[in-house]
Coordinates of C-alpha atoms in Angstrom, one line a residue:
M106 CA -0.1 0.0 0.0
T107 CA 1.5 3.2 -1.0
S108 CA -1.2 5.6 0.5
L109 CA -3.8 5.8 2.8
T110 CA -6.6 8.1 2.9
V111 CA -8.4 8.5 6.6
S112 CA -12.0 9.9 7.0
F113 CA -13.3 11.1 10.3
I114 CA -17.1 10.6 11.1
R115 CA -18.3 12.1 14.2
D116 CA -22.1 11.2 15.2
L117 CA -23.6 13.2 17.6
S118 CA -27.4 12.0 16.7
F119 CA -29.6 10.6 18.8
N120 CA -28.1 12.4 21.9
N121 CA -31.0 14.9 23.4
L122 CA -29.0 17.6 22.5
S123 CA -30.6 20.9 23.1
G124 CA -30.2 24.5 22.4
A125 CA -27.5 26.3 20.5
I126 CA -24.7 24.1 19.3
P127 CA -22.2 24.3 21.8
T128 CA -19.0 26.4 20.5
T129 CA -17.1 23.8 21.9
F130 CA -17.8 21.7 19.2
Q131 CA -15.4 23.8 17.0
N132 CA -12.5 22.3 19.2
L133 CA -13.2 18.9 18.3
R134 CA -11.2 16.9 16.1
V135 CA -11.5 17.9 12.3
S136 CA -14.3 15.5 11.1
D137 CA -14.7 14.8 7.5
S138 CA -18.2 14.6 8.5
M139 CA -20.6 15.5 11.6
F140 CA -23.9 14.3 12.2
L141 CA -26.0 16.5 14.4
N142 CA -29.5 14.9 13.4
N143 CA -32.3 14.1 15.6
N144 CA -31.4 16.3 18.2
N145 CA -33.2 19.5 19.9
L146 CA -30.6 22.5 18.7
S147 CA -32.0 25.7 17.9
G148 CA -30.7 29.2 16.9
P149 CA -28.6 30.1 13.9
V150 CA -25.7 27.7 12.7
P151 CA -22.3 29.0 13.7
D152 CA -20.0 30.8 11.2
W153 CA -17.3 28.0 12.3
I154 CA -19.0 25.2 10.7
S155 CA -19.5 27.1 7.1
T156 CA -15.6 27.9 7.5
G157 CA -14.5 25.0 8.9
K158 CA -12.7 21.8 7.1
R159 CA -15.6 19.4 7.6
K160 CA -16.5 18.2 3.6
H161 CA -20.3 17.3 5.1
M162 CA -22.5 18.5 7.8
Y163 CA -26.1 17.0 8.1
D164 CA -28.8 18.8 9.7
Q165 CA -32.3 17.7 10.8
F166 CA -31.7 19.5 14.4

């Protein structure tokens, strides 16, 4: 094997999270995908989500 691609998936769905998306999430290890579906998140989507290096973000907050 000459090259290896590593993907990180952070699945935070179905965790009964509520309120705004915590700012501490921006300090989590960079992920290719983050799942936040089926929680009770509310409020605006933080700027760091759209400016981050994540390739995919899933809603259904």
